[in-house]
Structures are given as structure tokens and as C-alpha cells.
Short mmCIF file of C-alpha atoms in Angstrom, two decimals:
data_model
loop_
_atom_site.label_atom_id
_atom_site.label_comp_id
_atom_site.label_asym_id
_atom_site.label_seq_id
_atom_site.Cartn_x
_atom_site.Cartn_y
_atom_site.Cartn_z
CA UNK T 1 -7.16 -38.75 -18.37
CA UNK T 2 -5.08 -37.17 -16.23
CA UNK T 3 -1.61 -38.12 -18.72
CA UNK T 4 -3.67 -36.69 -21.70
CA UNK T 5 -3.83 -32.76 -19.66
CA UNK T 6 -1.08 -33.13 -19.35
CA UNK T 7 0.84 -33.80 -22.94
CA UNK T 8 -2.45 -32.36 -24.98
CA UNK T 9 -2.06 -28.97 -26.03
CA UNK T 10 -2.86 -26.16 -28.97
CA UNK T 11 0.15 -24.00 -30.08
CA UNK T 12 -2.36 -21.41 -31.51
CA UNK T 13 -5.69 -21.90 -29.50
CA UNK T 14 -6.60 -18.73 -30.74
CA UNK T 15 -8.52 -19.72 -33.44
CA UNK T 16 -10.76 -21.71 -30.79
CA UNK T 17 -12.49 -17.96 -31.09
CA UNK T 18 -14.05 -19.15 -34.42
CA UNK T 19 -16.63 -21.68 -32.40
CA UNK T 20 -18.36 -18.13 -31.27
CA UNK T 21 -19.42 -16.80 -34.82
CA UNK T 22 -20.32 -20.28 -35.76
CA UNK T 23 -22.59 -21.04 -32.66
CA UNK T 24 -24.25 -17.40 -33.32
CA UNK T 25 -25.16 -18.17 -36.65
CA UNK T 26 -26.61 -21.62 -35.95
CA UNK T 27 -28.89 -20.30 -33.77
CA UNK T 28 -29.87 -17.89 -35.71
CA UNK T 29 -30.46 -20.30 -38.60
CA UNK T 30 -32.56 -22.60 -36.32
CA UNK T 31 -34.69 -19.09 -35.09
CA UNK T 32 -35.43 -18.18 -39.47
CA UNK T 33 -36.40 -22.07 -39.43
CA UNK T 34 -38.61 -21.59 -36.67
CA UNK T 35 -40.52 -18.73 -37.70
CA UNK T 36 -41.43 -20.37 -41.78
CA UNK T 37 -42.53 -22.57 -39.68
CA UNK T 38 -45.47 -20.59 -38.78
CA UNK T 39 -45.56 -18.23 -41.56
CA UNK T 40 -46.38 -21.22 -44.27
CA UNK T 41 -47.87 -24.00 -43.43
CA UNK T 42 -48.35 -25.15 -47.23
CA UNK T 43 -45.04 -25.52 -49.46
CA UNK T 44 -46.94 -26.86 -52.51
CA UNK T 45 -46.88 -23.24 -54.27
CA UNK T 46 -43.25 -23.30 -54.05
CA UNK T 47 -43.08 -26.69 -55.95
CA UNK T 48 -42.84 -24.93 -59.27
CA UNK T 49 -39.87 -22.32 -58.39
CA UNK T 50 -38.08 -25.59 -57.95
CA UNK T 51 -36.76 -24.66 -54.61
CA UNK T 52 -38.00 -28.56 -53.61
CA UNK T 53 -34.74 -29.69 -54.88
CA UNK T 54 -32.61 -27.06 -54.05
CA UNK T 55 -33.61 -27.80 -50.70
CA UNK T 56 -33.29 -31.27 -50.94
CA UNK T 57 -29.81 -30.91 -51.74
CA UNK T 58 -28.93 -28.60 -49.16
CA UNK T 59 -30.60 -30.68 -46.52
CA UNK T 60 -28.50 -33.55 -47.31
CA UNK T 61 -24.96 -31.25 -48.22
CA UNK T 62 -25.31 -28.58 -45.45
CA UNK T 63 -25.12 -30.82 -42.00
CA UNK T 64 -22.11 -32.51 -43.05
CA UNK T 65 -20.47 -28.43 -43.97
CA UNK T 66 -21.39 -27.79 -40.42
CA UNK T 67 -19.99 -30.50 -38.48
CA UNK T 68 -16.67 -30.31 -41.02
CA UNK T 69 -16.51 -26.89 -39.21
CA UNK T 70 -15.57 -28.11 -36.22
CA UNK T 71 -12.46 -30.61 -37.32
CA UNK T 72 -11.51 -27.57 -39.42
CA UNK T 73 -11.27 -24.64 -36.37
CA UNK T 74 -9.56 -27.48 -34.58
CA UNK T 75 -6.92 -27.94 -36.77
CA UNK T 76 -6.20 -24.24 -37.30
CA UNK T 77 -5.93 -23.98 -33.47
CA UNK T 78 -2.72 -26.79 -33.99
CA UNK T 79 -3.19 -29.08 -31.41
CA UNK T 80 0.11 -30.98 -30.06
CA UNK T 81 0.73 -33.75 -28.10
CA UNK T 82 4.06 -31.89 -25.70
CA UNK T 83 6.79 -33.79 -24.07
CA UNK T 84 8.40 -31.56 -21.82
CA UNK T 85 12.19 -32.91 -21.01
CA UNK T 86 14.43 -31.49 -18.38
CA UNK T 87 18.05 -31.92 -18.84
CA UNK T 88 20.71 -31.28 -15.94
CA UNK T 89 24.44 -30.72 -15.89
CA UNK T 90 26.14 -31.26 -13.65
CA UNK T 91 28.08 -29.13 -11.30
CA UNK T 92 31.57 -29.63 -11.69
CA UNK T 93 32.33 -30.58 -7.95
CA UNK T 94 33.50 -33.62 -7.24
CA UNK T 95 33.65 -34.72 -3.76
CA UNK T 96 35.25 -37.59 -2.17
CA UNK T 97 33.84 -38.81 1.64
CA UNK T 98 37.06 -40.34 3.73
CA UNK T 99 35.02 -42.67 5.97
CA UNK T 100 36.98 -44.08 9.08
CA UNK T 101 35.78 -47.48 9.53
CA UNK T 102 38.47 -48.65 12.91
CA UNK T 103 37.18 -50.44 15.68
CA UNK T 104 37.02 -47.27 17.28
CA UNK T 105 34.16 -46.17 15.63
CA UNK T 106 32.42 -48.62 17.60
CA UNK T 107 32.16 -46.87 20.64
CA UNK T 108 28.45 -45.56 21.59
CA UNK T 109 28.72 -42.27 22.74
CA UNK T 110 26.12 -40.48 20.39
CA UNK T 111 22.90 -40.55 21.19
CA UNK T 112 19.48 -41.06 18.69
CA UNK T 113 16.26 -40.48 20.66
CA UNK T 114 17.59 -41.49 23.90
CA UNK T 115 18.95 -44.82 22.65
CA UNK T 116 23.34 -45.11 22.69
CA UNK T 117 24.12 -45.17 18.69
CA UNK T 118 27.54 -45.81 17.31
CA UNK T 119 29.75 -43.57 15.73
CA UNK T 120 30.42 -45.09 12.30
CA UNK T 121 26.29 -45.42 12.96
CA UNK T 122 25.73 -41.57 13.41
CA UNK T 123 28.90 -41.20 10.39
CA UNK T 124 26.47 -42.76 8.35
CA UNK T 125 22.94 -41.02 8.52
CA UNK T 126 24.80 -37.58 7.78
CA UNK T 127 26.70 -38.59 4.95
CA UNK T 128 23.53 -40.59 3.58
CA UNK T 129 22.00 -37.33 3.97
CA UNK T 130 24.94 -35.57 2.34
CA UNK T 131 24.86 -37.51 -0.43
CA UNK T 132 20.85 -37.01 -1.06
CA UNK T 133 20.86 -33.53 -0.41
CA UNK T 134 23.56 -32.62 -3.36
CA UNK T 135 21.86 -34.55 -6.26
CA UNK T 136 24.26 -33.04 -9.29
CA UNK T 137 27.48 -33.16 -7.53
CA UNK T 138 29.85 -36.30 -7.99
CA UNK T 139 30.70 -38.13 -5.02
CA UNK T 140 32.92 -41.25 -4.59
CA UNK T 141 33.07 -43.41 -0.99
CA UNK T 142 36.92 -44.10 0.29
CA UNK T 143 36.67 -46.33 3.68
CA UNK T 144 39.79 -46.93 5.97
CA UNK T 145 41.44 -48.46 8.73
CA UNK T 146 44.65 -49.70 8.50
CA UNK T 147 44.53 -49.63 4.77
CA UNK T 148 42.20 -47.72 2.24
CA UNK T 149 39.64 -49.16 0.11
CA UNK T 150 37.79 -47.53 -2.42
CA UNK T 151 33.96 -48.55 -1.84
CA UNK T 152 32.96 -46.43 -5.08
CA UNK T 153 34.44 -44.55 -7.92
CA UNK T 154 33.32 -40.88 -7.91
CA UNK T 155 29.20 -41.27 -9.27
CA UNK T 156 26.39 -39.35 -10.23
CA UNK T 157 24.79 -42.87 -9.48
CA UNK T 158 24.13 -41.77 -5.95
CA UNK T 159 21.56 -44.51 -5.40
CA UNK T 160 24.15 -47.26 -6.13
CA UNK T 161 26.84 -45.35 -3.94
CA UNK T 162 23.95 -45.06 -1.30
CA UNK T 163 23.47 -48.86 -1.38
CA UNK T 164 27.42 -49.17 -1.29
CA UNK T 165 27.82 -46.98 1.42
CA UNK T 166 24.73 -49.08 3.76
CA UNK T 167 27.27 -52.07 3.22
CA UNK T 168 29.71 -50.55 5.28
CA UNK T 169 30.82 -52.11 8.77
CA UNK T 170 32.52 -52.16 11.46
CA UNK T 171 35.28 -55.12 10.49
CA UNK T 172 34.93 -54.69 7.00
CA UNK T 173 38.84 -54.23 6.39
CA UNK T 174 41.20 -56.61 7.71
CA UNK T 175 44.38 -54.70 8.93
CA UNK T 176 43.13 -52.61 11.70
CA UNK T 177 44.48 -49.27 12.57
CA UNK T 178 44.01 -45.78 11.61
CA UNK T 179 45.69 -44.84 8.35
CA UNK T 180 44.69 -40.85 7.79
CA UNK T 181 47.66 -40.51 5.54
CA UNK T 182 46.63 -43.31 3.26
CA UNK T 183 43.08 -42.57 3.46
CA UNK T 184 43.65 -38.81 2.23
CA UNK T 185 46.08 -39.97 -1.04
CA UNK T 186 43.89 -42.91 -2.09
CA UNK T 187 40.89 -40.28 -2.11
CA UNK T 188 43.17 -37.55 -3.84
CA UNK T 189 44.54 -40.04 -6.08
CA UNK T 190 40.63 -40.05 -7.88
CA UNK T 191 40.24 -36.56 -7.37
CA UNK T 192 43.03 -36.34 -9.19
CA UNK T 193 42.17 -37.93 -12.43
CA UNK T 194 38.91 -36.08 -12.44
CA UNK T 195 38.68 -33.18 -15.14
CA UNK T 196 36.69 -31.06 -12.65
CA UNK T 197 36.49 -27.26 -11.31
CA UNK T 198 36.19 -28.25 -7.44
CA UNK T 199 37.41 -31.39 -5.58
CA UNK T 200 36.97 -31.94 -2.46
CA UNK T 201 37.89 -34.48 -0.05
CA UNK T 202 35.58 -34.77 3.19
CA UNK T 203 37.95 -36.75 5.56
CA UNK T 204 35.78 -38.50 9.03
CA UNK T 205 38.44 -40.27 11.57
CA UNK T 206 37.66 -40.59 15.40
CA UNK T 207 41.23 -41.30 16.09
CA UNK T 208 44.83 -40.30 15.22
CA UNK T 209 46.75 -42.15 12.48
CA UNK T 210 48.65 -44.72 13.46
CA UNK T 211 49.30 -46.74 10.57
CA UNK T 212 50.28 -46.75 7.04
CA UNK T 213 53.35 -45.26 5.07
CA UNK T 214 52.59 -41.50 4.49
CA UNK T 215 51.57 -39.39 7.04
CA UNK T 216 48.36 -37.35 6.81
CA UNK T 217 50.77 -33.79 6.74
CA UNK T 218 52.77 -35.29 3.85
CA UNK T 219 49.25 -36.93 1.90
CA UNK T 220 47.81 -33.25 2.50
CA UNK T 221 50.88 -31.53 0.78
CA UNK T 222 50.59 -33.99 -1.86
CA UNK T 223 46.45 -33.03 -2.15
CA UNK T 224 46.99 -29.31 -1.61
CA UNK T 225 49.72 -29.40 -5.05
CA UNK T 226 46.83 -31.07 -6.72
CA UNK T 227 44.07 -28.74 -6.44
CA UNK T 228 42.15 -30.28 -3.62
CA UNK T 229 40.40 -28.85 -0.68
CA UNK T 230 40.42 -31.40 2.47
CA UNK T 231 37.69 -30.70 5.16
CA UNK T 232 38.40 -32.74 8.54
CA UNK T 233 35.52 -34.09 11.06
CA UNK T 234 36.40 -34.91 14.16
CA UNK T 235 33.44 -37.23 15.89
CA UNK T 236 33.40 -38.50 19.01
CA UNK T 237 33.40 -37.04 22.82
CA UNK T 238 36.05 -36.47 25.63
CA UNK T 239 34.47 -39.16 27.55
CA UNK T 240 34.11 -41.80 24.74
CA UNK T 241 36.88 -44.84 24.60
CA UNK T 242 36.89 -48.02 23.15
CA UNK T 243 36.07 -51.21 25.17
CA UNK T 244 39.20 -53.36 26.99
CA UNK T 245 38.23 -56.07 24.23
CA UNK T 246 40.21 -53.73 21.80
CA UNK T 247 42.76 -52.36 23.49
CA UNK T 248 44.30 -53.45 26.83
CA UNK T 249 44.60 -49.54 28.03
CA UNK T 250 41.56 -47.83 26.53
CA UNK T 251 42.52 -44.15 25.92
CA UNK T 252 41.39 -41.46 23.22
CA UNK T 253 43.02 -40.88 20.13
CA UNK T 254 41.94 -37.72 18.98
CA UNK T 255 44.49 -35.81 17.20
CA UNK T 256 43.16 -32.36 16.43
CA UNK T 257 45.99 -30.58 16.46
CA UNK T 258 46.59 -32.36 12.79
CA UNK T 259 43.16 -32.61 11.46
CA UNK T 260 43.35 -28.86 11.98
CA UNK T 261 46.67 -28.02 10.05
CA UNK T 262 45.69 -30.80 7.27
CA UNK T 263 42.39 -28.35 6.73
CA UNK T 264 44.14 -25.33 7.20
CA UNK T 265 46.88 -26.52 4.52
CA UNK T 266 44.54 -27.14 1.57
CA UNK T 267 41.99 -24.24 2.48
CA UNK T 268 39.38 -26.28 4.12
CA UNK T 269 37.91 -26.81 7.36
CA UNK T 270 37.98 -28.54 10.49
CA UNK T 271 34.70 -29.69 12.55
CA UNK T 272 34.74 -31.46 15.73
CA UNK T 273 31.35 -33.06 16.66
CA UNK T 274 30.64 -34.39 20.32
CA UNK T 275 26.87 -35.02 19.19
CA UNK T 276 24.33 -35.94 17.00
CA UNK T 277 23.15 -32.52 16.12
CA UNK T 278 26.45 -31.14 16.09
CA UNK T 279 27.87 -33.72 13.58
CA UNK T 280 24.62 -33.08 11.40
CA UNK T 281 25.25 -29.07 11.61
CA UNK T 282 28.74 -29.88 10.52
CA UNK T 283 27.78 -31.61 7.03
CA UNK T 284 25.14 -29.18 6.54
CA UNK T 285 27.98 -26.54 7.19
CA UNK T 286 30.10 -28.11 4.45
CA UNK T 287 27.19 -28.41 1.69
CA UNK T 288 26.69 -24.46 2.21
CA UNK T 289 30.50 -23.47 1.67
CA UNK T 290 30.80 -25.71 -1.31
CA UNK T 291 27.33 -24.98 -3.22
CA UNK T 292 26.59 -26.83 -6.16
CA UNK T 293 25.87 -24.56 -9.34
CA UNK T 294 23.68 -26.68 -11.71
CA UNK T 295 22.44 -25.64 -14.83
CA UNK T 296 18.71 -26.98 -15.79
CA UNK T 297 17.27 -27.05 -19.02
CA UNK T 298 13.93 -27.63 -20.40
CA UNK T 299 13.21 -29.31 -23.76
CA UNK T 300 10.30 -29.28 -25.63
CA UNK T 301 9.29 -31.78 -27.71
CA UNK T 302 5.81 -30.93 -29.74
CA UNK T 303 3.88 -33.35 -32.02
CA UNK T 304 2.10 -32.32 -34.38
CA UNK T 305 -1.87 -33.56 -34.96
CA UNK T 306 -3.39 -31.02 -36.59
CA UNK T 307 -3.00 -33.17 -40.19
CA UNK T 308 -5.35 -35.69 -38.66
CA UNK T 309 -7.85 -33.17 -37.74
CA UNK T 310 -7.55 -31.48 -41.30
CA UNK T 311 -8.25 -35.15 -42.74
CA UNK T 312 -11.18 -35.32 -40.94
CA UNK T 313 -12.71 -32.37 -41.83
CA UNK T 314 -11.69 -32.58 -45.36
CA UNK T 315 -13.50 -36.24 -45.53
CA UNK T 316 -16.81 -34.65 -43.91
CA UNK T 317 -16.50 -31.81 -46.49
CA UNK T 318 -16.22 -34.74 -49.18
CA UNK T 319 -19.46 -36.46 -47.65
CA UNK T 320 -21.63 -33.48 -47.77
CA UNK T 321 -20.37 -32.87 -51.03
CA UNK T 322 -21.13 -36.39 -53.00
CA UNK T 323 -24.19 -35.83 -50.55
CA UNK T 324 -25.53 -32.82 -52.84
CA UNK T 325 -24.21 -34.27 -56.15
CA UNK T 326 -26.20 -37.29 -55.45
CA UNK T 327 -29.14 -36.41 -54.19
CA UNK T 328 -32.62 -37.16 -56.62
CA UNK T 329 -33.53 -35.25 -59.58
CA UNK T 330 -36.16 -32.88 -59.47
CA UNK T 331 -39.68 -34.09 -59.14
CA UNK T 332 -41.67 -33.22 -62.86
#
């Protein structure tokens, strides 16, 4: 019931207004009836005038003109069955998230309703919510530690690049180290081929880079000649280090210093979060600087069933008609 309000319409219901003169002179028709009724209660004298057959044929014609009515005014009124389509288009961003994935990001020094929560942990609920909260952007997934790996091309398919990004773990690359140089020319390198208006590269790290063959200064040149804006989050605290199980002399890593001139290069920004709520602010930060601009539009899609209504009527029409033509002769 509820699917047929909401596809059944009439493109002219206007002519609905028709029932009213119809229903006024029914009941005025049944009111004359009423009163003969009372005013002769013996027909026989109007045998001769031959009004018996008249009648006769206008009692059998008449009910089946009425209820044709109906079919008719419905018809006129053009009733539809409406398929409303809405059809997006996209943005024109494209967005790539740089997702450090080193041992580092092992260390618990966020916090999630009082319980210790890693950082690659608290890295990804924000992006997760990043990713759900700009629906006609395209985003792509670049993880990295010593090396880069591209988890998933640049999507409108954010619930497969959702699933892809809930696979990622601590361990998941084999060379360890922190290779923010790498990271940032893989993630340009599929910006690159893009044919887009915006791209932008949203780089995570907890540490400094320490691996890998281009530096992040000389990867950010390279992405600032190409078009693309890199925003830098910092996440971690002071106090946070990594166990003695990964390094022998547990010390941080942070390198702001570079994470700030690699924004300031390509016209983005730089973050630092020490929390939860800070590190959420940040992304939410990010998604109102670089605001989406989708264009929406509505198709309609109207059947039309106003010929089977017309049928209808037209067959009762027929019925009363052959009705009259066949009713008996008059009585001698």
C-alpha cells in the first residue's frame, strides 16, 4: 500500500472536480424517483404512450452510462504511475589518505572512554568517519612504513574502500620504517593521473621519515608542481614512545618542523593531535576547508495509465449500449 502512494499519481487531478456535478445530479435523480413514487401509484394509463419500453430500455442502458462516468473522469484526470530518480555528480575532489602504518603507531596513548586505544586505532575511526561523511568525493587509501602500498585506487566505492581500510594493521608491510617521502609520491603519483579540479593528499605519520629514497621536502616539491595540496597530521603525545621490544632506546620521532614546511609548500595544513577529540576536530577541520560541491538532479519518470482507464469506460459505455439495443420489443 504504502509503495502504491507513493509511485500513484494524476498529472491533471483537476478534472477529479467532475465527481461533484455528477454526485449532485444523482441525487437529484433518485429525489424525482422518489416523489412518482407517491404521486402514481398505477402506471397502467401510461402503457399506451409507450413510455413502458422507453423505460425499459433506459433502465437497462442508463446504469452502465453512469458507472462508465467514473472510468471516464478518471482518465481525464491522467493518472501515472511516477518514478522519481536522483542522479549525483560528483564533486571533482579527489583525495588521497597517507596512512602511517609503523610499529609506532602501536603505542596507546589515546584514550576512548577511559580505555588506552592505539594510534593507528584512533587513525582509523576518523578517517572511517572522513570517508562517510564526504559521500561524492573520490578517495583512494595509500598505507606506509618502510615502503608504500596502495590499499585502494581513488573510489566513489567508499564501502569497498571502507572494508579495505578495516583490513589495515599494525605489521601489515614487511620493511619497517617510516618512509614520508615515499608515502607522499606514491599518493601524488594517482593524484596525478586523475583528470580532477582538486587533489588532495591527507598525509597521517606519528614519526619522522627515516626510510626510503626521496625525502618528504623533495616528494612535496614534486606534489606541489603537480597541482596537489598536502595536509599533514601529526598524532601522538609528548609522553607517548614505543615499547623496548621495538627499539632498544625508545625515544619520539616527531618531526614537525617538516610536516609543517611540506603543508606550507603545497598550500595546505598542518594539525598536530595529542587526543582523541583533537585528532577528530582535525579531520572535521579538513572536510570544512575542502567542501565538496555536488550537483543533484532529480528525474522523473511518468507512466502513463490513463488508456486503461479510457478502455474501461469505453467497454461499460459499449455494455449499456447493446444493453438498450437489445432490450424486448414493446408489449402490443
Amino acid at each position: 500500500m504504502n509503495d502504491f502512494l507513493t509511485h500513484f499519481r494524476f498529472a491533471q487531478p483537476q478534472w477529479l472536480f467532475l465527481f461533484l456535478p455528477c454526485l449532485i445530479l444523482l441525487l437529484l435523480r433518485r429525489g424525482r424517483g422518489s416523489e412518482s413514487a407517491v404521486r402514481f401509484s398505477y402506471l397502467g394509463i401510461l402503457a399506451s404512450l409507450g413510455a413502458k419500453v422507453r423505460k425499459t430500455a433506459l433502465s437497462i442502458g442508463l446504469p452502465w452510462f453512469l458507472v462508465a462516468l467514473v472510468p471516464a473522469i478518471l482518465a481525464m484526470a491522467r493518472p501515472v504511475w511516477r518514478n522519481t530518480l536522483q542522479s549525483k555528480s560528483a564533486s571533482g575532489i579527489d583525495i588521497v589518505v597517507a596512512l602511517d602504518v609503523s610499529l609506532s603507531m602501536s603505542i596507546d596513548d589515546f584514550f576512548y572512554q577511559g580505555m588506552p586505544l592505539k594510534r593507528l586505532d584512533a587513525a582509523k575511526g576518523v578517517v572511517k568517519d572522513f570517508i562517510e561523511g564526504r559521500p561524492d568525493d573520490r578517495i583512494g587509501l595509500v598505507i606506509y612504513s618502510g615502503q608504500p602500498y596502495i590499499s585502494g585506487p581513488i573510489t566513489l566505492d567508499h564501502e569497498w574502500l571502507l572494508e579495505k581500510l578495516a583490513e589495515v594493521r599494525l605489521e601489515i608491510l614487511e620493511e619497517q620504517g617510516t618512509a614520508i617521502g615515499s608515502a607522499i609520491a606514491a599518493s601524488a603519483s594517482k593524484l596525478d593521473a586523475r583528470d580532477s579540479k582538486s587533489k588532495i593528499i591527507v598525509l597521517i605519520t606519528d614519526g619522522a621519515s627515516n626510510s626510503g629514497k626521496l625525502s618528504p621536502l623533495e616528494a612535496a616539491g614534486h606534489a606541489k608542481t603537480l597541482g596537489i595540496k598536502i595536509y599533514t597530521v601529526a598524532i601522538g603525545t609528548k609522553e607517548g614512545r614505543v615499547s623496548r621490544g621495538i627499539q632498544k632506546f625508545p625515544r619520539q620521532e616527531f618531526d614537525l618542523p617538516t610536516l609543517k614546511e611540506i603543508a606550507a609548500l603545497t598550500g595546505g595544513e598542518h594539525y598536530w593531535a595529542q587526543n582523541l577529540a583533537e585528532l577528530a576536530d582535525t579531520f572535521q577541520t579538513i572536510d570544512r576547508l575542502e567542501k565538496s560541491e555536488a550537483k543533484s538532479h532529480i528525474i522523473v519518470e511518468d507512466t502513463e495509465l490513463y488508456p486503461g482507464f479510457a478502455a474501461v469506460s469505453f467497454l461499460l459505455v459499449l455494455f449499456g449500449a447493446l444493453g438498450m439495443a437489445l432490450s424486448p420489443p414493446p408489449a402490443p
